[in-house]
Amino acid sequence: MRRTHLEGHGPVRYGPPLPDDGLPVLPELSAVLAAAASRPGEEPVGGGPGLLEAAGGYWARRGLSTGTDRVAAGPGAPSLLLALTAALGGDVLVPRPCAAWWAPYARLLGRPVFHVTTPAECGGVPDPYALLETVRRVRAEGGDPRLLVLSVADDPTATVAPPELLHETVEAAEGEGLHLVSDETWRDTLHDPHDTVLLSPAEMLPDRVTVVTDLAGALLPPGWPAAVARFPEGDTGEALHARVLDVLTALGARVAGPVAAAAGYALGEPEPVTVRRDAAVRLHARVADAVHAAVVAAGALSRPPQAGRHLYVDLAELRSALGAHDIGDAQELEDFLTAGLGMPAPGGHRFGDDLGALRVRLSTGPLLGGTDEERTECLMSPSPLELPHVQRALISLRSVFDDLRDDAQRWEPPR
């Protein structure tokens, strides 16, 4: 990952991708894709009947009844968010921090983006009072806020918003007439699904919430771009669906035929897919817990990861030690940790955080090994943290953070 400019969060093409699971492609998925590779026809804009029916079934199993006339597919969630932003118009509100790919698509359309602070307990969902104040301020300054993008299971913070907080934020957004886009890419990666309650905003406000799910979160490899959107009920959803299809048509944003076949298979959640998904979630949860323990022991701050393959770390308590390495902002911290850890450590400025805040997102995928054999061994092992190559990776990570802790203690003034 290359350096960004200090202003504008840098060129979009240098932004961090979704955290990869680091695992070989599921053989059953490869077989479906290979079988469809000989078909010469292209997938319709918005997805063909098989893909749309599979997406409707996927949401129905999660308590969101969905007809195929309220579903659209695109080649990745970014294309769907771009189309939604273009269709809805107005200014865009996002939490701070937020997924790195949200804001650039609004800016590409010339739409102002306003970041709203999140509460202490989680990321992904704005604090309801901060949301109301931001909307009031933007309107007082002549702005036109219409769209709020949020994520209950969040990138970059790996937290899951409590239902009561989500309800307050949804109520505040409804009161201000905002449309909500709920990015639910990570909803199927809960580390403890029995003790973590995840509700979709679409369950609370069915006529003003569009759900977007990138299948790279839990169902497909990141190199097979496919995502699905579920539109609201009623006339509003019908009109928005039609406008989004117009935008996707203008962009030529189709899901590739073989990928659409694989996406439809994965969304149907047959046993091979669910077994692999659940095993991958357990593996990344264990590694994320180990990384969290390491960074907290070194004096950094991080909310316990609850979903995904990543965690968000604040090194403000180690500022003195970092200053000794001439590190004073998130870009310099990114450079330092990327080199020291031997893996990407994108700074918080890439997620809309202040450049001066010493925050990074760490991913668990790079810690699983350097070959398909090592990563498969992690997936199959009952004790993946005890595998030699995983132990080496975690020891190396702990060493970097422990050195910073020791440096901070040396620089701490006497009492």
Tab-separated table of C-alpha atoms in Angstrom:
chain	number	residue	atom	x	y	z
A	1	MET	CA	0.000	0.000	0.000
A	2	ARG	CA	1.473	3.343	-1.069
A	3	ARG	CA	1.497	6.577	0.891
A	4	THR	CA	-1.399	8.979	0.625
A	5	HIS	CA	-1.322	12.737	0.335
A	6	LEU	CA	-2.030	14.547	3.591
A	7	GLU	CA	-5.200	16.108	2.186
A	8	GLY	CA	-8.207	14.319	0.757
A	9	HIS	CA	-7.178	10.971	2.266
A	10	GLY	CA	-5.112	10.194	-0.817
A	11	PRO	CA	-5.927	8.675	-4.193
A	12	VAL	CA	-8.761	6.160	-4.027
A	13	ARG	CA	-6.712	3.540	-5.847
A	14	TYR	CA	-4.317	3.348	-2.880
A	15	GLY	CA	-7.058	2.670	-0.355
A	16	PRO	CA	-7.112	-0.533	1.726
A	17	PRO	CA	-9.262	-3.406	0.449
A	18	LEU	CA	-11.672	-5.453	2.542
A	19	PRO	CA	-9.813	-7.722	4.979
A	20	ASP	CA	-9.203	-10.980	3.110
A	21	ASP	CA	-9.845	-14.339	4.762
A	22	GLY	CA	-6.503	-15.586	3.418
A	23	LEU	CA	-7.938	-19.042	2.665
A	24	PRO	CA	-7.940	-21.147	-0.509
A	25	VAL	CA	-11.107	-21.045	-2.596
A	26	LEU	CA	-13.749	-23.578	-1.582
A	27	PRO	CA	-13.603	-26.410	-4.179
A	28	GLU	CA	-17.381	-26.533	-4.575
A	29	LEU	CA	-17.413	-22.826	-5.448
A	30	SER	CA	-14.639	-23.324	-7.991
A	31	ALA	CA	-16.611	-26.150	-9.587
A	32	VAL	CA	-19.734	-23.990	-9.973
A	33	LEU	CA	-17.744	-21.138	-11.481
A	34	ALA	CA	-15.891	-23.464	-13.855
A	35	ALA	CA	-19.136	-25.068	-15.013
A	36	ALA	CA	-20.550	-21.638	-15.888
A	37	ALA	CA	-17.397	-20.392	-17.613
A	38	SER	CA	-18.387	-21.867	-20.987
A	39	ARG	CA	-21.677	-19.954	-21.175
A	40	PRO	CA	-21.314	-17.086	-23.679
A	41	GLY	CA	-24.282	-14.983	-22.536
A	42	GLU	CA	-23.942	-12.076	-20.125
A	43	GLU	CA	-25.776	-11.602	-16.847
A	44	PRO	CA	-28.543	-8.972	-17.017
A	45	VAL	CA	-27.954	-5.637	-15.329
A	46	GLY	CA	-29.079	-6.020	-11.724
A	47	GLY	CA	-28.758	-9.807	-11.844
A	48	GLY	CA	-30.595	-12.705	-13.458
A	49	PRO	CA	-33.552	-14.604	-11.947
A	50	GLY	CA	-31.436	-17.317	-10.314
A	51	LEU	CA	-29.190	-14.839	-8.498
A	52	LEU	CA	-32.112	-12.654	-7.412
A	53	GLU	CA	-34.083	-15.601	-6.074
A	54	ALA	CA	-31.055	-16.814	-4.141
A	55	ALA	CA	-30.602	-13.348	-2.622
A	56	GLY	CA	-34.281	-13.203	-1.642
A	57	GLY	CA	-33.973	-16.576	0.077
A	58	TYR	CA	-30.816	-15.447	1.876
A	59	TRP	CA	-32.620	-12.467	3.410
A	60	ALA	CA	-35.792	-14.424	4.143
A	61	ARG	CA	-33.737	-16.779	6.323
A	62	ARG	CA	-32.669	-13.681	8.287
A	63	GLY	CA	-36.195	-12.456	8.893
A	64	LEU	CA	-36.336	-10.003	5.967
A	65	SER	CA	-38.970	-11.163	3.500
A	66	THR	CA	-37.801	-10.075	0.046
A	67	GLY	CA	-39.313	-10.378	-3.428
A	68	THR	CA	-37.052	-10.524	-6.455
A	69	ASP	CA	-38.499	-7.197	-7.627
A	70	ARG	CA	-36.743	-5.552	-4.661
A	71	VAL	CA	-33.271	-7.015	-5.215
A	72	ALA	CA	-30.398	-5.879	-7.420
A	73	ALA	CA	-26.930	-7.313	-7.863
A	74	GLY	CA	-23.734	-5.558	-8.848
A	75	PRO	CA	-20.029	-6.299	-9.271
A	76	GLY	CA	-19.190	-5.490	-5.662
A	77	ALA	CA	-20.773	-3.270	-3.022
A	78	PRO	CA	-18.979	-0.099	-4.229
A	79	SER	CA	-20.902	-0.125	-7.521
A	80	LEU	CA	-24.193	-0.487	-5.645
A	81	LEU	CA	-23.376	2.313	-3.216
A	82	LEU	CA	-22.352	4.553	-6.110
A	83	ALA	CA	-25.661	3.856	-7.843
A	84	LEU	CA	-27.650	4.454	-4.646
A	85	THR	CA	-25.843	7.716	-3.944
A	86	ALA	CA	-26.477	8.915	-7.486
A	87	ALA	CA	-30.137	7.888	-7.320
A	88	LEU	CA	-30.905	9.456	-3.933
A	89	GLY	CA	-29.092	12.769	-4.413
A	90	GLY	CA	-28.191	15.193	-1.651
A	91	ASP	CA	-25.413	15.180	0.919
A	92	VAL	CA	-24.124	12.013	2.566
A	93	LEU	CA	-23.622	11.268	6.270
A	94	VAL	CA	-21.261	8.538	7.487
A	95	PRO	CA	-19.926	7.542	10.911
A	96	ARG	CA	-16.369	8.367	11.956
A	97	PRO	CA	-14.530	6.076	11.335
A	98	CYS	CA	-16.181	4.212	8.477
A	99	ALA	CA	-15.305	1.734	5.751
A	100	ALA	CA	-12.630	3.218	3.504
A	101	TRP	CA	-14.711	2.806	0.337
A	102	TRP	CA	-17.846	4.674	1.433
A	103	ALA	CA	-16.885	8.333	1.119
A	104	PRO	CA	-14.947	8.249	-2.192
A	105	TYR	CA	-18.042	7.303	-4.177
A	106	ALA	CA	-19.984	10.282	-2.896
A	107	ARG	CA	-17.037	12.579	-3.633
A	108	LEU	CA	-16.780	11.071	-7.123
A	109	LEU	CA	-20.339	12.321	-7.705
A	110	GLY	CA	-19.513	15.724	-6.233
A	111	ARG	CA	-21.597	15.102	-3.108
A	112	PRO	CA	-20.421	16.514	0.232
A	113	VAL	CA	-19.678	13.889	2.886
A	114	PHE	CA	-20.087	14.658	6.588
A	115	HIS	CA	-18.631	12.415	9.278
A	116	VAL	CA	-20.585	11.906	12.504
A	117	THR	CA	-18.946	10.746	15.732
A	118	THR	CA	-19.762	7.292	17.065
A	119	PRO	CA	-20.493	6.359	20.696
A	120	ALA	CA	-17.880	4.895	23.015
A	121	GLU	CA	-19.242	1.342	22.912
A	122	CYS	CA	-19.080	0.712	19.159
A	123	GLY	CA	-18.344	2.007	15.697
A	124	GLY	CA	-20.344	1.817	12.499
A	125	VAL	CA	-23.426	3.629	13.812
A	126	PRO	CA	-23.458	7.373	14.585
A	127	ASP	CA	-24.322	8.639	18.017
A	128	PRO	CA	-27.983	9.704	17.665
A	129	TYR	CA	-27.490	13.117	19.302
A	130	ALA	CA	-24.410	13.824	17.222
A	131	LEU	CA	-26.397	12.822	14.137
A	132	LEU	CA	-29.181	15.282	14.940
A	133	GLU	CA	-26.685	18.068	15.585
A	134	THR	CA	-24.798	17.350	12.363
A	135	VAL	CA	-28.005	17.386	10.301
A	136	ARG	CA	-29.043	20.664	11.940
A	137	ARG	CA	-25.655	22.259	11.243
A	138	VAL	CA	-25.487	21.066	7.648
A	139	ARG	CA	-28.970	22.398	6.899
A	140	ALA	CA	-28.178	25.707	8.611
A	141	GLU	CA	-25.199	26.045	6.289
A	142	GLY	CA	-27.342	25.416	3.207
A	143	GLY	CA	-26.670	21.695	2.816
A	144	ASP	CA	-29.127	18.978	1.893
A	145	PRO	CA	-28.460	15.782	3.907
A	146	ARG	CA	-30.456	12.872	2.508
A	147	LEU	CA	-28.441	9.668	2.946
A	148	LEU	CA	-26.966	8.008	6.026
A	149	VAL	CA	-24.642	5.039	5.481
A	150	LEU	CA	-24.011	2.804	8.500
A	151	SER	CA	-22.934	-0.731	9.413
A	152	VAL	CA	-24.124	-2.707	12.402
A	153	ALA	CA	-21.233	-5.185	12.076
A	154	ASP	CA	-18.486	-2.739	11.297
A	155	ASP	CA	-15.385	-2.226	9.242
A	156	PRO	CA	-13.006	-0.902	10.516
A	157	THR	CA	-13.832	-1.274	14.229
A	158	ALA	CA	-15.008	-4.941	14.181
A	159	THR	CA	-17.766	-4.043	16.658
A	160	VAL	CA	-21.502	-4.824	16.602
A	161	ALA	CA	-23.850	-1.993	17.537
A	162	PRO	CA	-26.247	-2.786	20.413
A	163	PRO	CA	-29.900	-2.937	19.285
A	164	GLU	CA	-30.974	-0.161	21.671
A	165	LEU	CA	-28.375	2.254	20.288
A	166	LEU	CA	-29.224	1.304	16.725
A	167	HIS	CA	-32.910	1.919	17.429
A	168	GLU	CA	-32.176	5.438	18.744
A	169	THR	CA	-30.056	6.264	15.698
A	170	VAL	CA	-32.644	4.898	13.264
A	171	GLU	CA	-35.365	6.925	14.999
A	172	ALA	CA	-33.244	10.070	14.746
A	173	ALA	CA	-32.569	9.450	11.050
A	174	GLU	CA	-36.260	8.791	10.372
A	175	GLY	CA	-37.221	12.011	12.137
A	176	GLU	CA	-34.901	13.952	9.845
A	177	GLY	CA	-36.207	12.269	6.698
A	178	LEU	CA	-32.964	10.490	5.867
A	179	HIS	CA	-32.682	7.362	3.751
A	180	LEU	CA	-30.443	4.690	5.290
A	181	VAL	CA	-28.051	2.346	3.529
A	182	SER	CA	-27.112	-0.511	5.842
A	183	ASP	CA	-23.828	-2.167	4.834
A	184	GLU	CA	-24.251	-5.731	6.118
A	185	THR	CA	-21.158	-7.217	4.522
A	186	TRP	CA	-19.936	-8.585	7.869
A	187	ARG	CA	-23.223	-9.735	9.427
A	188	ASP	CA	-22.379	-13.432	8.883
A	189	THR	CA	-18.990	-13.183	10.588
A	190	LEU	CA	-20.075	-12.739	14.217
A	191	HIS	CA	-17.428	-14.215	16.503
A	192	ASP	CA	-20.003	-15.263	19.098
A	193	PRO	CA	-23.378	-15.463	17.342
A	194	HIS	CA	-25.105	-16.903	20.399
A	195	ASP	CA	-24.247	-13.959	22.676
A	196	THR	CA	-24.145	-11.132	20.112
A	197	VAL	CA	-27.480	-9.691	19.011
A	198	LEU	CA	-27.400	-8.226	15.510
A	199	LEU	CA	-30.461	-6.474	14.140
A	200	SER	CA	-30.734	-4.920	10.711
A	201	PRO	CA	-32.065	-1.345	10.480
A	202	ALA	CA	-34.401	-2.755	7.807
A	203	GLU	CA	-36.225	-4.612	10.582
A	204	MET	CA	-36.851	-1.317	12.367
A	205	LEU	CA	-37.581	0.977	9.424
A	206	PRO	CA	-38.641	-1.219	6.486
A	207	ASP	CA	-39.703	1.625	4.189
A	208	ARG	CA	-36.515	3.747	4.375
A	209	VAL	CA	-33.601	1.282	4.555
A	210	THR	CA	-31.670	-0.279	1.686
A	211	VAL	CA	-29.425	-3.175	2.673
A	212	VAL	CA	-26.171	-3.801	0.796
A	213	THR	CA	-24.119	-6.960	1.253
A	214	ASP	CA	-20.773	-7.590	-0.414
A	215	LEU	CA	-20.355	-11.342	-0.742
A	216	ALA	CA	-16.609	-11.021	-0.163
A	217	GLY	CA	-17.465	-10.627	3.512
A	218	ALA	CA	-18.371	-14.264	4.146
A	219	LEU	CA	-19.372	-16.109	0.991
A	220	LEU	CA	-17.052	-15.451	-1.971
A	221	PRO	CA	-13.339	-14.819	-2.559
A	222	PRO	CA	-12.545	-11.096	-2.920
A	223	GLY	CA	-11.376	-11.647	-6.501
A	224	TRP	CA	-14.902	-12.671	-7.551
A	225	PRO	CA	-16.743	-9.331	-7.150
A	226	ALA	CA	-20.444	-9.649	-6.405
A	227	ALA	CA	-22.836	-7.866	-4.079
A	228	VAL	CA	-26.588	-7.650	-3.604
A	229	ALA	CA	-28.918	-4.853	-2.492
A	230	ARG	CA	-32.329	-5.211	-0.879
A	231	PHE	CA	-34.648	-2.242	-1.427
A	232	PRO	CA	-37.364	-0.928	0.908
A	233	GLU	CA	-41.003	-1.816	0.740
A	234	GLY	CA	-43.604	0.316	-1.038
A	235	ASP	CA	-43.451	2.972	-3.731
A	236	THR	CA	-40.220	4.478	-2.403
A	237	GLY	CA	-38.349	1.215	-2.750
A	238	GLU	CA	-39.827	0.514	-6.178
A	239	ALA	CA	-38.779	3.906	-7.536
A	240	LEU	CA	-35.306	3.681	-5.979
A	241	HIS	CA	-34.813	0.193	-7.421
A	242	ALA	CA	-35.635	1.493	-10.901
A	243	ARG	CA	-33.241	4.456	-10.603
A	244	VAL	CA	-30.435	2.232	-9.349
A	245	LEU	CA	-30.903	-0.113	-12.316
A	246	ASP	CA	-30.665	2.927	-14.614
A	247	VAL	CA	-27.344	3.921	-13.041
A	248	LEU	CA	-25.959	0.380	-13.174
A	249	THR	CA	-26.970	0.192	-16.848
A	250	ALA	CA	-25.197	3.465	-17.606
A	251	LEU	CA	-22.076	2.153	-15.870
A	252	GLY	CA	-22.265	-1.272	-17.520
A	253	ALA	CA	-22.002	-2.646	-13.989
A	254	ARG	CA	-22.913	-6.303	-14.477
A	255	VAL	CA	-21.874	-9.281	-12.395
A	256	ALA	CA	-19.783	-11.582	-14.585
A	257	GLY	CA	-21.779	-14.664	-15.580
A	258	PRO	CA	-19.574	-17.293	-13.932
A	259	VAL	CA	-19.322	-15.187	-10.779
A	260	ALA	CA	-23.107	-14.792	-10.739
A	261	ALA	CA	-23.464	-18.564	-10.819
A	262	ALA	CA	-21.076	-18.925	-7.899
A	263	ALA	CA	-22.821	-16.096	-6.017
A	264	GLY	CA	-26.223	-17.726	-6.463
A	265	TYR	CA	-24.837	-21.021	-5.194
A	266	ALA	CA	-23.224	-19.346	-2.161
A	267	LEU	CA	-26.341	-17.313	-1.309
A	268	GLY	CA	-28.304	-20.556	-1.239
A	269	GLU	CA	-26.071	-21.555	1.686
A	270	PRO	CA	-25.571	-25.252	0.920
A	271	GLU	CA	-23.703	-27.279	3.502
A	272	PRO	CA	-20.191	-26.924	1.995
A	273	VAL	CA	-20.533	-23.128	2.042
A	274	THR	CA	-21.892	-22.888	5.594
A	275	VAL	CA	-19.349	-25.347	6.979
A	276	ARG	CA	-16.466	-23.394	5.427
A	277	ARG	CA	-17.917	-20.042	6.487
A	278	ASP	CA	-18.407	-21.120	10.083
A	279	ALA	CA	-14.910	-22.632	10.261
A	280	ALA	CA	-13.364	-19.479	8.822
A	281	VAL	CA	-15.239	-17.300	11.309
A	282	ARG	CA	-14.038	-19.413	14.255
A	283	LEU	CA	-10.465	-19.276	12.983
A	284	HIS	CA	-10.375	-15.524	12.507
A	285	ALA	CA	-12.129	-14.958	15.838
A	286	ARG	CA	-9.374	-16.862	17.649
A	287	VAL	CA	-6.615	-14.973	15.868
A	288	ALA	CA	-8.366	-11.627	16.417
A	289	ASP	CA	-8.659	-12.346	20.148
A	290	ALA	CA	-4.937	-13.143	20.289
A	291	VAL	CA	-4.032	-9.922	18.461
A	292	HIS	CA	-6.366	-7.925	20.695
A	293	ALA	CA	-4.728	-9.364	23.817
A	294	ALA	CA	-1.285	-8.505	22.449
A	295	VAL	CA	-2.013	-4.871	21.609
A	296	VAL	CA	-3.890	-4.214	24.862
A	297	ALA	CA	-1.050	-5.772	26.897
A	298	ALA	CA	1.305	-3.345	25.186
A	299	GLY	CA	-0.759	-0.360	26.318
A	300	ALA	CA	-2.790	0.301	23.169
A	301	LEU	CA	-6.558	0.698	23.196
A	302	SER	CA	-8.899	-1.477	21.149
A	303	ARG	CA	-12.505	-2.514	21.459
A	304	PRO	CA	-12.807	-6.312	21.634
A	305	PRO	CA	-13.446	-7.568	18.092
A	306	GLN	CA	-16.915	-9.025	17.613
A	307	ALA	CA	-17.100	-9.593	13.849
A	308	GLY	CA	-14.996	-9.726	10.732
A	309	ARG	CA	-11.319	-10.396	10.195
A	310	HIS	CA	-9.832	-7.248	11.648
A	311	LEU	CA	-9.625	-4.958	14.655
A	312	TYR	CA	-9.075	-1.239	15.172
A	313	VAL	CA	-6.236	-0.121	17.415
A	314	ASP	CA	-5.594	3.277	19.030
A	315	LEU	CA	-1.950	3.864	20.004
A	316	ALA	CA	-2.437	7.290	21.604
A	317	GLU	CA	-1.118	5.951	24.942
A	318	LEU	CA	2.152	5.074	23.166
A	319	ARG	CA	2.582	8.504	21.537
A	320	SER	CA	5.814	9.250	23.379
A	321	ALA	CA	7.425	6.029	22.178
A	322	LEU	CA	6.199	6.607	18.649
A	323	GLY	CA	7.490	10.161	18.767
A	324	ALA	CA	10.983	8.776	19.374
A	325	HIS	CA	10.608	7.109	15.964
A	326	ASP	CA	9.447	10.433	14.422
A	327	ILE	CA	5.876	9.159	14.192
A	328	GLY	CA	3.284	11.844	14.780
A	329	ASP	CA	0.317	10.975	12.601
A	330	ALA	CA	-1.632	8.044	11.201
A	331	GLN	CA	0.217	7.946	7.885
A	332	GLU	CA	3.598	7.733	9.594
A	333	LEU	CA	2.190	5.101	11.951
A	334	GLU	CA	0.905	3.123	8.961
A	335	ASP	CA	4.344	3.195	7.343
A	336	PHE	CA	6.073	2.172	10.564
A	337	LEU	CA	3.766	-0.739	11.419
A	338	THR	CA	3.469	-1.985	7.847
A	339	ALA	CA	7.252	-2.294	7.730
A	340	GLY	CA	7.589	-3.661	11.272
A	341	LEU	CA	4.771	-6.200	11.062
A	342	GLY	CA	5.391	-7.213	7.473
A	343	MET	CA	1.708	-6.782	6.614
A	344	PRO	CA	-0.629	-3.888	5.747
A	345	ALA	CA	-1.639	-1.716	8.695
A	346	PRO	CA	-3.754	1.052	7.134
A	347	GLY	CA	-3.971	4.193	9.218
A	348	GLY	CA	-7.189	5.582	10.600
A	349	HIS	CA	-7.081	8.536	8.192
A	350	ARG	CA	-8.062	6.106	5.447
A	351	PHE	CA	-11.316	5.450	7.347
A	352	GLY	CA	-12.209	9.094	7.904
A	353	ASP	CA	-10.469	9.482	11.265
A	354	ASP	CA	-8.300	12.509	11.974
A	355	LEU	CA	-4.813	12.287	10.506
A	356	GLY	CA	-3.365	13.224	13.889
A	357	ALA	CA	-5.056	10.293	15.655
A	358	LEU	CA	-2.687	7.325	16.031
A	359	ARG	CA	-5.063	4.585	14.898
A	360	VAL	CA	-4.707	1.619	12.535
A	361	ARG	CA	-6.737	-1.320	11.320
A	362	LEU	CA	-5.030	-4.692	11.682
A	363	SER	CA	-6.224	-7.739	9.722
A	364	THR	CA	-5.973	-11.345	10.809
A	365	GLY	CA	-5.633	-12.960	7.369
A	366	PRO	CA	-1.887	-12.254	6.940
A	367	LEU	CA	-1.162	-14.112	10.206
A	368	LEU	CA	-2.422	-17.445	8.864
A	369	GLY	CA	0.671	-18.253	6.821
A	370	GLY	CA	2.242	-17.612	3.463
A	371	THR	CA	1.039	-20.650	1.500
A	372	ASP	CA	-2.269	-22.351	0.781
A	373	GLU	CA	-1.018	-25.381	2.681
A	374	GLU	CA	-0.342	-23.367	5.839
A	375	ARG	CA	-3.688	-21.576	5.642
A	376	THR	CA	-5.573	-24.811	5.079
A	377	GLU	CA	-3.768	-26.282	8.082
A	378	CYS	CA	-5.051	-23.347	10.147
A	379	LEU	CA	-8.582	-23.998	8.982
A	380	MET	CA	-8.447	-27.702	9.814
A	381	SER	CA	-6.579	-27.502	13.109
A	382	PRO	CA	-8.492	-27.628	16.421
A	383	SER	CA	-5.730	-25.425	17.889
A	384	PRO	CA	-4.628	-23.041	15.106
A	385	LEU	CA	-2.818	-20.684	17.499
A	386	GLU	CA	-0.431	-23.515	18.388
A	387	LEU	CA	0.700	-24.084	14.821
A	388	PRO	CA	4.360	-23.057	14.416
A	389	HIS	CA	3.812	-20.550	11.607
A	390	VAL	CA	0.933	-18.863	13.456
A	391	GLN	CA	2.957	-18.764	16.658
A	392	ARG	CA	5.839	-17.110	14.811
A	393	ALA	CA	3.521	-14.504	13.311
A	394	LEU	CA	1.952	-13.684	16.680
A	395	ILE	CA	5.341	-13.555	18.431
A	396	SER	CA	6.565	-11.115	15.793
A	397	LEU	CA	3.483	-8.935	16.256
A	398	ARG	CA	3.799	-8.990	20.043
A	399	SER	CA	7.464	-8.065	19.768
A	400	VAL	CA	6.687	-4.899	17.790
A	401	PHE	CA	4.044	-3.731	20.255
A	402	ASP	CA	5.994	-4.796	23.343
A	403	ASP	CA	8.984	-2.768	22.111
A	404	LEU	CA	6.732	0.273	21.854
A	405	ARG	CA	5.425	-0.339	25.373
A	406	ASP	CA	8.976	-0.617	26.726
A	407	ASP	CA	10.000	2.556	24.906
A	408	ALA	CA	6.983	4.389	26.330
A	409	GLN	CA	7.910	3.309	29.853
A	410	ARG	CA	11.467	4.586	29.375
A	411	TRP	CA	10.155	7.923	28.138
A	412	GLU	CA	7.610	8.216	30.958
A	413	PRO	CA	8.615	11.118	33.237
A	414	PRO	CA	9.460	10.266	36.862
A	415	ARG	CA	6.704	10.804	39.379
